[in-house]
């Protein structure tokens, strides 16, 4: 597990691992529920309202759900990561 957080780990390894981490219901797709769970785990109490969370989820899906089927597949997630050049630098641990 720690090798994926190494600075030298390839982007495809990091992307695959991140996808599995955030797929909370383990169905190989990101649903609105997965994104909601991620937001709940990231925010502190009362930091974001339910309406703000829904707006974030709507934005994520408008950017990432390319086939508009209501889910974000792994290829769509990969495409989203290419829009985020900081991902490879943020998805690491320095020990």
PDB file of N, CA and C in Angstrom:
ATOM      1  N   UNK A   1       0.813  -1.183   0.000  1.00  0.00           N
ATOM      2  CA  UNK A   1       0.000   0.000   0.000  1.00  0.00           C
ATOM      3  C   UNK A   1       0.863   1.256   0.000  1.00  0.00           C
ATOM      4  N   UNK A   2       1.919   1.266   0.756  1.00  0.00           N
ATOM      5  CA  UNK A   2       2.720   2.480   0.872  1.00  0.00           C
ATOM      6  C   UNK A   2       3.406   2.841  -0.444  1.00  0.00           C
ATOM      7  N   UNK A   3       3.681   1.855  -1.295  1.00  0.00           N
ATOM      8  CA  UNK A   3       4.371   2.165  -2.548  1.00  0.00           C
ATOM      9  C   UNK A   3       3.533   3.061  -3.450  1.00  0.00           C
ATOM     10  N   UNK A   4       2.217   2.992  -3.351  1.00  0.00           N
ATOM     11  CA  UNK A   4       1.375   3.834  -4.189  1.00  0.00           C
ATOM     12  C   UNK A   4       1.508   5.299  -3.796  1.00  0.00           C
ATOM     13  N   UNK A   5       1.881   5.568  -2.559  1.00  0.00           N
ATOM     14  CA  UNK A   5       2.054   6.944  -2.097  1.00  0.00           C
ATOM     15  C   UNK A   5       3.469   7.462  -2.305  1.00  0.00           C
ATOM     16  N   UNK A   6       4.334   6.637  -2.869  1.00  0.00           N
ATOM     17  CA  UNK A   6       5.699   7.038  -3.179  1.00  0.00           C
ATOM     18  C   UNK A   6       5.676   8.076  -4.302  1.00  0.00           C
ATOM     19  N   UNK A   7       6.584   9.023  -4.262  1.00  0.00           N
ATOM     20  CA  UNK A   7       6.645  10.060  -5.297  1.00  0.00           C
ATOM     21  C   UNK A   7       6.885   9.474  -6.679  1.00  0.00           C
ATOM     22  N   UNK A   8       7.579   8.347  -6.760  1.00  0.00           N
ATOM     23  CA  UNK A   8       7.907   7.747  -8.055  1.00  0.00           C
ATOM     24  C   UNK A   8       6.817   6.825  -8.598  1.00  0.00           C
ATOM     25  N   UNK A   9       5.764   6.598  -7.834  1.00  0.00           N
ATOM     26  CA  UNK A   9       4.691   5.706  -8.302  1.00  0.00           C
ATOM     27  C   UNK A   9       4.032   6.305  -9.542  1.00  0.00           C
ATOM     28  N   UNK A  10       3.777   5.489 -10.563  1.00  0.00           N
ATOM     29  CA  UNK A  10       3.160   5.997 -11.794  1.00  0.00           C
ATOM     30  C   UNK A  10       1.742   6.515 -11.548  1.00  0.00           C
ATOM     31  N   UNK A  11       1.330   7.470 -12.353  1.00  0.00           N
ATOM     32  CA  UNK A  11       0.019   8.095 -12.212  1.00  0.00           C
ATOM     33  C   UNK A  11      -1.106   7.065 -12.328  1.00  0.00           C
ATOM     34  N   UNK A  12      -0.955   6.063 -13.204  1.00  0.00           N
ATOM     35  CA  UNK A  12      -2.032   5.083 -13.353  1.00  0.00           C
ATOM     36  C   UNK A  12      -2.196   4.234 -12.091  1.00  0.00           C
ATOM     37  N   UNK A  13      -1.131   3.983 -11.365  1.00  0.00           N
ATOM     38  CA  UNK A  13      -1.211   3.234 -10.109  1.00  0.00           C
ATOM     39  C   UNK A  13      -1.916   4.081  -9.051  1.00  0.00           C
ATOM     40  N   UNK A  14      -1.526   5.362  -8.967  1.00  0.00           N
ATOM     41  CA  UNK A  14      -2.156   6.269  -8.014  1.00  0.00           C
ATOM     42  C   UNK A  14      -3.644   6.447  -8.319  1.00  0.00           C
ATOM     43  N   UNK A  15      -3.971   6.600  -9.590  1.00  0.00           N
ATOM     44  CA  UNK A  15      -5.355   6.800  -9.995  1.00  0.00           C
ATOM     45  C   UNK A  15      -6.210   5.584  -9.648  1.00  0.00           C
ATOM     46  N   UNK A  16      -5.707   4.412  -9.951  1.00  0.00           N
ATOM     47  CA  UNK A  16      -6.439   3.179  -9.654  1.00  0.00           C
ATOM     48  C   UNK A  16      -6.682   3.034  -8.157  1.00  0.00           C
ATOM     49  N   UNK A  17      -5.670   3.307  -7.368  1.00  0.00           N
ATOM     50  CA  UNK A  17      -5.799   3.171  -5.919  1.00  0.00           C
ATOM     51  C   UNK A  17      -6.783   4.203  -5.367  1.00  0.00           C
ATOM     52  N   UNK A  18      -6.681   5.442  -5.837  1.00  0.00           N
ATOM     53  CA  UNK A  18      -7.602   6.489  -5.385  1.00  0.00           C
ATOM     54  C   UNK A  18      -9.038   6.111  -5.718  1.00  0.00           C
ATOM     55  N   UNK A  19      -9.252   5.575  -6.910  1.00  0.00           N
ATOM     56  CA  UNK A  19     -10.599   5.177  -7.305  1.00  0.00           C
ATOM     57  C   UNK A  19     -11.156   4.140  -6.343  1.00  0.00           C
ATOM     58  N   UNK A  20     -10.339   3.166  -5.991  1.00  0.00           N
ATOM     59  CA  UNK A  20     -10.803   2.117  -5.074  1.00  0.00           C
ATOM     60  C   UNK A  20     -11.062   2.661  -3.672  1.00  0.00           C
ATOM     61  N   UNK A  21     -10.265   3.622  -3.238  1.00  0.00           N
ATOM     62  CA  UNK A  21     -10.457   4.216  -1.912  1.00  0.00           C
ATOM     63  C   UNK A  21     -11.801   4.936  -1.834  1.00  0.00           C
ATOM     64  N   UNK A  22     -12.143   5.691  -2.868  1.00  0.00           N
ATOM     65  CA  UNK A  22     -13.337   6.541  -2.828  1.00  0.00           C
ATOM     66  C   UNK A  22     -14.599   5.837  -3.316  1.00  0.00           C
ATOM     67  N   UNK A  23     -14.479   4.619  -3.795  1.00  0.00           N
ATOM     68  CA  UNK A  23     -15.653   3.843  -4.188  1.00  0.00           C
ATOM     69  C   UNK A  23     -16.168   3.133  -2.935  1.00  0.00           C
ATOM     70  N   UNK A  24     -16.896   3.861  -2.116  1.00  0.00           N
ATOM     71  CA  UNK A  24     -17.277   3.372  -0.795  1.00  0.00           C
ATOM     72  C   UNK A  24     -18.177   2.145  -0.839  1.00  0.00           C
ATOM     73  N   UNK A  25     -19.035   2.047  -1.846  1.00  0.00           N
ATOM     74  CA  UNK A  25     -19.924   0.880  -1.906  1.00  0.00           C
ATOM     75  C   UNK A  25     -19.343  -0.248  -2.757  1.00  0.00           C
ATOM     76  N   UNK A  26     -18.115  -0.064  -3.218  1.00  0.00           N
ATOM     77  CA  UNK A  26     -17.346  -1.118  -3.900  1.00  0.00           C
ATOM     78  C   UNK A  26     -18.072  -1.708  -5.114  1.00  0.00           C
ATOM     79  N   UNK A  27     -18.700  -0.817  -5.921  1.00  0.00           N
ATOM     80  CA  UNK A  27     -19.405  -1.291  -7.112  1.00  0.00           C
ATOM     81  C   UNK A  27     -18.701  -0.892  -8.413  1.00  0.00           C
ATOM     82  N   UNK A  28     -17.452  -0.445  -8.301  1.00  0.00           N
ATOM     83  CA  UNK A  28     -16.635  -0.040  -9.452  1.00  0.00           C
ATOM     84  C   UNK A  28     -17.188   1.171 -10.185  1.00  0.00           C
ATOM     85  N   UNK A  29     -17.970   1.985  -9.505  1.00  0.00           N
ATOM     86  CA  UNK A  29     -18.511   3.235 -10.046  1.00  0.00           C
ATOM     87  C   UNK A  29     -18.624   4.225  -8.894  1.00  0.00           C
ATOM     88  N   UNK A  30     -18.492   5.499  -9.203  1.00  0.00           N
ATOM     89  CA  UNK A  30     -18.801   6.523  -8.207  1.00  0.00           C
ATOM     90  C   UNK A  30     -20.247   6.935  -8.408  1.00  0.00           C
ATOM     91  N   UNK A  31     -21.015   6.824  -7.367  1.00  0.00           N
ATOM     92  CA  UNK A  31     -22.395   7.297  -7.390  1.00  0.00           C
ATOM     93  C   UNK A  31     -22.450   8.614  -6.627  1.00  0.00           C
ATOM     94  N   UNK A  32     -23.602   9.240  -6.656  1.00  0.00           N
ATOM     95  CA  UNK A  32     -23.792  10.453  -5.854  1.00  0.00           C
ATOM     96  C   UNK A  32     -23.573  10.127  -4.374  1.00  0.00           C
ATOM     97  N   UNK A  33     -23.961   8.921  -3.964  1.00  0.00           N
ATOM     98  CA  UNK A  33     -23.761   8.500  -2.579  1.00  0.00           C
ATOM     99  C   UNK A  33     -22.292   8.399  -2.204  1.00  0.00           C
ATOM    100  N   UNK A  34     -21.460   7.928  -3.131  1.00  0.00           N
ATOM    101  CA  UNK A  34     -20.020   7.857  -2.868  1.00  0.00           C
ATOM    102  C   UNK A  34     -19.437   9.258  -2.663  1.00  0.00           C
ATOM    103  N   UNK A  35     -19.834  10.190  -3.508  1.00  0.00           N
ATOM    104  CA  UNK A  35     -19.315  11.559  -3.397  1.00  0.00           C
ATOM    105  C   UNK A  35     -19.836  12.202  -2.117  1.00  0.00           C
ATOM    106  N   UNK A  36     -21.098  11.953  -1.774  1.00  0.00           N
ATOM    107  CA  UNK A  36     -21.667  12.474  -0.522  1.00  0.00           C
ATOM    108  C   UNK A  36     -20.899  11.919   0.677  1.00  0.00           C
ATOM    109  N   UNK A  37     -20.581  10.622   0.649  1.00  0.00           N
ATOM    110  CA  UNK A  37     -19.811  10.006   1.737  1.00  0.00           C
ATOM    111  C   UNK A  37     -18.427  10.634   1.847  1.00  0.00           C
ATOM    112  N   UNK A  38     -17.798  10.884   0.721  1.00  0.00           N
ATOM    113  CA  UNK A  38     -16.488  11.536   0.722  1.00  0.00           C
ATOM    114  C   UNK A  38     -16.581  12.920   1.361  1.00  0.00           C
ATOM    115  N   UNK A  39     -17.574  13.695   0.962  1.00  0.00           N
ATOM    116  CA  UNK A  39     -17.747  15.028   1.546  1.00  0.00           C
ATOM    117  C   UNK A  39     -18.007  14.944   3.043  1.00  0.00           C
ATOM    118  N   UNK A  40     -18.824  13.993   3.464  1.00  0.00           N
ATOM    119  CA  UNK A  40     -19.099  13.837   4.898  1.00  0.00           C
ATOM    120  C   UNK A  40     -17.847  13.501   5.680  1.00  0.00           C
ATOM    121  N   UNK A  41     -16.973  12.719   5.080  1.00  0.00           N
ATOM    122  CA  UNK A  41     -15.729  12.349   5.767  1.00  0.00           C
ATOM    123  C   UNK A  41     -14.719  13.490   5.780  1.00  0.00           C
ATOM    124  N   UNK A  42     -14.809  14.383   4.793  1.00  0.00           N
ATOM    125  CA  UNK A  42     -13.847  15.483   4.703  1.00  0.00           C
ATOM    126  C   UNK A  42     -14.249  16.717   5.495  1.00  0.00           C
ATOM    127  N   UNK A  43     -15.526  16.943   5.650  1.00  0.00           N
ATOM    128  CA  UNK A  43     -15.982  18.180   6.291  1.00  0.00           C
ATOM    129  C   UNK A  43     -16.136  17.998   7.791  1.00  0.00           C
ATOM    130  N   UNK A  44     -15.988  19.116   8.511  1.00  0.00           N
ATOM    131  CA  UNK A  44     -16.281  19.076   9.935  1.00  0.00           C
ATOM    132  C   UNK A  44     -17.766  19.381  10.131  1.00  0.00           C
ATOM    133  N   UNK A  45     -18.219  19.221  11.334  1.00  0.00           N
ATOM    134  CA  UNK A  45     -19.631  19.474  11.641  1.00  0.00           C
ATOM    135  C   UNK A  45     -20.023  20.881  11.214  1.00  0.00           C
ATOM    136  N   UNK A  46     -21.148  20.952  10.505  1.00  0.00           N
ATOM    137  CA  UNK A  46     -21.742  22.215  10.081  1.00  0.00           C
ATOM    138  C   UNK A  46     -20.856  23.047   9.149  1.00  0.00           C
ATOM    139  N   UNK A  47     -19.813  22.458   8.595  1.00  0.00           N
ATOM    140  CA  UNK A  47     -18.938  23.208   7.700  1.00  0.00           C
ATOM    141  C   UNK A  47     -19.624  23.479   6.362  1.00  0.00           C
ATOM    142  N   UNK A  48     -20.344  22.507   5.850  1.00  0.00           N
ATOM    143  CA  UNK A  48     -21.098  22.656   4.607  1.00  0.00           C
ATOM    144  C   UNK A  48     -22.543  22.239   4.856  1.00  0.00           C
ATOM    145  N   UNK A  49     -23.458  23.014   4.306  1.00  0.00           N
ATOM    146  CA  UNK A  49     -24.860  22.643   4.423  1.00  0.00           C
ATOM    147  C   UNK A  49     -25.162  21.515   3.441  1.00  0.00           C
ATOM    148  N   UNK A  50     -26.306  20.877   3.625  1.00  0.00           N
ATOM    149  CA  UNK A  50     -26.723  19.834   2.687  1.00  0.00           C
ATOM    150  C   UNK A  50     -26.855  20.396   1.274  1.00  0.00           C
ATOM    151  N   UNK A  51     -27.363  21.618   1.166  1.00  0.00           N
ATOM    152  CA  UNK A  51     -27.510  22.260  -0.146  1.00  0.00           C
ATOM    153  C   UNK A  51     -26.148  22.482  -0.793  1.00  0.00           C
ATOM    154  N   UNK A  52     -25.167  22.929  -0.016  1.00  0.00           N
ATOM    155  CA  UNK A  52     -23.822  23.129  -0.554  1.00  0.00           C
ATOM    156  C   UNK A  52     -23.211  21.801  -0.993  1.00  0.00           C
ATOM    157  N   UNK A  53     -23.427  20.751  -0.219  1.00  0.00           N
ATOM    158  CA  UNK A  53     -22.928  19.425  -0.604  1.00  0.00           C
ATOM    159  C   UNK A  53     -23.560  18.986  -1.917  1.00  0.00           C
ATOM    160  N   UNK A  54     -24.860  19.186  -2.065  1.00  0.00           N
ATOM    161  CA  UNK A  54     -25.538  18.809  -3.311  1.00  0.00           C
ATOM    162  C   UNK A  54     -25.009  19.615  -4.495  1.00  0.00           C
ATOM    163  N   UNK A  55     -24.699  20.892  -4.280  1.00  0.00           N
ATOM    164  CA  UNK A  55     -24.138  21.722  -5.347  1.00  0.00           C
ATOM    165  C   UNK A  55     -22.755  21.204  -5.765  1.00  0.00           C
ATOM    166  N   UNK A  56     -21.955  20.791  -4.796  1.00  0.00           N
ATOM    167  CA  UNK A  56     -20.632  20.227  -5.095  1.00  0.00           C
ATOM    168  C   UNK A  56     -20.789  18.927  -5.876  1.00  0.00           C
ATOM    169  N   UNK A  57     -21.687  18.071  -5.426  1.00  0.00           N
ATOM    170  CA  UNK A  57     -21.927  16.794  -6.109  1.00  0.00           C
ATOM    171  C   UNK A  57     -22.396  17.046  -7.539  1.00  0.00           C
ATOM    172  N   UNK A  58     -23.324  17.991  -7.715  1.00  0.00           N
ATOM    173  CA  UNK A  58     -23.794  18.344  -9.062  1.00  0.00           C
ATOM    174  C   UNK A  58     -22.635  18.802  -9.937  1.00  0.00           C
ATOM    175  N   UNK A  59     -21.750  19.619  -9.379  1.00  0.00           N
ATOM    176  CA  UNK A  59     -20.606  20.121 -10.146  1.00  0.00           C
ATOM    177  C   UNK A  59     -19.666  18.980 -10.529  1.00  0.00           C
ATOM    178  N   UNK A  60     -19.376  18.107  -9.575  1.00  0.00           N
ATOM    179  CA  UNK A  60     -18.493  16.967  -9.861  1.00  0.00           C
ATOM    180  C   UNK A  60     -19.067  16.137 -11.003  1.00  0.00           C
ATOM    181  N   UNK A  61     -20.359  15.852 -10.938  1.00  0.00           N
ATOM    182  CA  UNK A  61     -20.978  15.044 -11.984  1.00  0.00           C
ATOM    183  C   UNK A  61     -21.047  15.786 -13.316  1.00  0.00           C
ATOM    184  N   UNK A  62     -21.228  17.101 -13.290  1.00  0.00           N
ATOM    185  CA  UNK A  62     -21.249  17.842 -14.553  1.00  0.00           C
ATOM    186  C   UNK A  62     -19.878  17.827 -15.218  1.00  0.00           C
ATOM    187  N   UNK A  63     -18.820  17.740 -14.430  1.00  0.00           N
ATOM    188  CA  UNK A  63     -17.459  17.694 -14.964  1.00  0.00           C
ATOM    189  C   UNK A  63     -17.020  16.278 -15.334  1.00  0.00           C
ATOM    190  N   UNK A  64     -17.442  15.291 -14.565  1.00  0.00           N
ATOM    191  CA  UNK A  64     -16.858  13.952 -14.696  1.00  0.00           C
ATOM    192  C   UNK A  64     -17.751  12.906 -15.345  1.00  0.00           C
ATOM    193  N   UNK A  65     -19.058  13.030 -15.241  1.00  0.00           N
ATOM    194  CA  UNK A  65     -19.967  12.012 -15.788  1.00  0.00           C
ATOM    195  C   UNK A  65     -20.178  12.285 -17.274  1.00  0.00           C
ATOM    196  N   UNK A  66     -19.199  11.886 -18.069  1.00  0.00           N
ATOM    197  CA  UNK A  66     -19.175  12.234 -19.489  1.00  0.00           C
ATOM    198  C   UNK A  66     -20.311  11.595 -20.282  1.00  0.00           C
ATOM    199  N   UNK A  67     -20.745  10.394 -19.889  1.00  0.00           N
ATOM    200  CA  UNK A  67     -21.834   9.739 -20.621  1.00  0.00           C
ATOM    201  C   UNK A  67     -23.200   9.994 -19.977  1.00  0.00           C
ATOM    202  N   UNK A  68     -23.218  10.842 -18.962  1.00  0.00           N
ATOM    203  CA  UNK A  68     -24.438  11.259 -18.245  1.00  0.00           C
ATOM    204  C   UNK A  68     -25.344  10.087 -17.834  1.00  0.00           C
ATOM    205  N   UNK A  69     -24.718   9.011 -17.346  1.00  0.00           N
ATOM    206  CA  UNK A  69     -25.509   7.871 -16.890  1.00  0.00           C
ATOM    207  C   UNK A  69     -25.766   7.906 -15.377  1.00  0.00           C
ATOM    208  N   UNK A  70     -25.310   8.959 -14.712  1.00  0.00           N
ATOM    209  CA  UNK A  70     -25.524   9.075 -13.280  1.00  0.00           C
ATOM    210  C   UNK A  70     -24.448   8.432 -12.434  1.00  0.00           C
ATOM    211  N   UNK A  71     -23.396   7.942 -13.080  1.00  0.00           N
ATOM    212  CA  UNK A  71     -22.269   7.322 -12.385  1.00  0.00           C
ATOM    213  C   UNK A  71     -20.969   7.801 -13.012  1.00  0.00           C
ATOM    214  N   UNK A  72     -19.909   7.773 -12.218  1.00  0.00           N
ATOM    215  CA  UNK A  72     -18.581   8.093 -12.736  1.00  0.00           C
ATOM    216  C   UNK A  72     -17.799   6.783 -12.775  1.00  0.00           C
ATOM    217  N   UNK A  73     -17.491   6.337 -13.978  1.00  0.00           N
ATOM    218  CA  UNK A  73     -16.740   5.094 -14.164  1.00  0.00           C
ATOM    219  C   UNK A  73     -15.253   5.366 -13.997  1.00  0.00           C
ATOM    220  N   UNK A  74     -14.472   4.295 -13.956  1.00  0.00           N
ATOM    221  CA  UNK A  74     -13.025   4.473 -13.835  1.00  0.00           C
ATOM    222  C   UNK A  74     -12.441   5.275 -14.999  1.00  0.00           C
ATOM    223  N   UNK A  75     -12.804   4.995 -16.257  1.00  0.00           N
ATOM    224  CA  UNK A  75     -12.265   5.830 -17.350  1.00  0.00           C
ATOM    225  C   UNK A  75     -12.653   7.313 -17.215  1.00  0.00           C
ATOM    226  N   UNK A  76     -13.854   7.578 -16.730  1.00  0.00           N
ATOM    227  CA  UNK A  76     -14.252   8.971 -16.515  1.00  0.00           C
ATOM    228  C   UNK A  76     -13.439   9.588 -15.380  1.00  0.00           C
ATOM    229  N   UNK A  77     -13.154   8.808 -14.343  1.00  0.00           N
ATOM    230  CA  UNK A  77     -12.318   9.280 -13.238  1.00  0.00           C
ATOM    231  C   UNK A  77     -10.908   9.585 -13.740  1.00  0.00           C
ATOM    232  N   UNK A  78     -10.369   8.706 -14.575  1.00  0.00           N
ATOM    233  CA  UNK A  78      -9.045   8.955 -15.156  1.00  0.00           C
ATOM    234  C   UNK A  78      -9.028  10.272 -15.927  1.00  0.00           C
ATOM    235  N   UNK A  79     -10.074  10.510 -16.696  1.00  0.00           N
ATOM    236  CA  UNK A  79     -10.180  11.751 -17.460  1.00  0.00           C
ATOM    237  C   UNK A  79     -10.217  12.954 -16.521  1.00  0.00           C
ATOM    238  N   UNK A  80     -10.942  12.837 -15.420  1.00  0.00           N
ATOM    239  CA  UNK A  80     -11.020  13.905 -14.437  1.00  0.00           C
ATOM    240  C   UNK A  80      -9.650  14.187 -13.834  1.00  0.00           C
ATOM    241  N   UNK A  81      -8.897  13.147 -13.541  1.00  0.00           N
ATOM    242  CA  UNK A  81      -7.566  13.308 -12.948  1.00  0.00           C
ATOM    243  C   UNK A  81      -6.631  14.046 -13.902  1.00  0.00           C
ATOM    244  N   UNK A  82      -6.779  13.830 -15.210  1.00  0.00           N
ATOM    245  CA  UNK A  82      -5.910  14.540 -16.162  1.00  0.00           C
ATOM    246  C   UNK A  82      -6.165  16.043 -16.123  1.00  0.00           C
ATOM    247  N   UNK A  83      -7.333  16.450 -15.649  1.00  0.00           N
ATOM    248  CA  UNK A  83      -7.643  17.870 -15.498  1.00  0.00           C
ATOM    249  C   UNK A  83      -7.072  18.437 -14.202  1.00  0.00           C
ATOM    250  N   UNK A  84      -6.536  17.574 -13.352  1.00  0.00           N
ATOM    251  CA  UNK A  84      -6.020  17.978 -12.049  1.00  0.00           C
ATOM    252  C   UNK A  84      -4.532  17.646 -11.951  1.00  0.00           C
ATOM    253  N   UNK A  85      -3.690  18.523 -12.481  1.00  0.00           N
ATOM    254  CA  UNK A  85      -2.252  18.224 -12.483  1.00  0.00           C
ATOM    255  C   UNK A  85      -1.646  18.103 -11.081  1.00  0.00           C
ATOM    256  N   UNK A  86      -2.309  18.634 -10.075  1.00  0.00           N
ATOM    257  CA  UNK A  86      -1.783  18.547  -8.714  1.00  0.00           C
ATOM    258  C   UNK A  86      -2.034  17.194  -8.066  1.00  0.00           C
ATOM    259  N   UNK A  87      -2.860  16.359  -8.678  1.00  0.00           N
ATOM    260  CA  UNK A  87      -3.207  15.073  -8.079  1.00  0.00           C
ATOM    261  C   UNK A  87      -1.972  14.243  -7.762  1.00  0.00           C
ATOM    262  N   UNK A  88      -1.069  14.107  -8.708  1.00  0.00           N
ATOM    263  CA  UNK A  88       0.105  13.240  -8.504  1.00  0.00           C
ATOM    264  C   UNK A  88       0.981  13.744  -7.357  1.00  0.00           C
ATOM    265  N   UNK A  89       0.985  15.052  -7.136  1.00  0.00           N
ATOM    266  CA  UNK A  89       1.795  15.605  -6.051  1.00  0.00           C
ATOM    267  C   UNK A  89       1.054  15.562  -4.713  1.00  0.00           C
ATOM    268  N   UNK A  90      -0.272  15.606  -4.756  1.00  0.00           N
ATOM    269  CA  UNK A  90      -1.052  15.583  -3.519  1.00  0.00           C
ATOM    270  C   UNK A  90      -1.256  14.158  -3.013  1.00  0.00           C
ATOM    271  N   UNK A  91      -1.276  13.184  -3.893  1.00  0.00           N
ATOM    272  CA  UNK A  91      -1.535  11.797  -3.518  1.00  0.00           C
ATOM    273  C   UNK A  91      -0.195  11.120  -3.231  1.00  0.00           C
ATOM    274  N   UNK A  92       0.454  11.575  -2.152  1.00  0.00           N
ATOM    275  CA  UNK A  92       1.738  11.009  -1.747  1.00  0.00           C
ATOM    276  C   UNK A  92       1.952  11.231  -0.269  1.00  0.00           C
ATOM    277  N   UNK A  93       2.897  10.485   0.279  1.00  0.00           N
ATOM    278  CA  UNK A  93       3.292  10.646   1.679  1.00  0.00           C
ATOM    279  C   UNK A  93       4.797  10.786   1.715  1.00  0.00           C
ATOM    280  N   UNK A  94       5.227  11.689   2.517  1.00  0.00           N
ATOM    281  CA  UNK A  94       6.672  11.813   2.747  1.00  0.00           C
ATOM    282  C   UNK A  94       6.952  11.362   4.157  1.00  0.00           C
ATOM    283  N   UNK A  95       7.878  10.434   4.270  1.00  0.00           N
ATOM    284  CA  UNK A  95       8.205   9.884   5.591  1.00  0.00           C
ATOM    285  C   UNK A  95       9.654  10.204   5.904  1.00  0.00           C
TER     286      UNK A  95
END
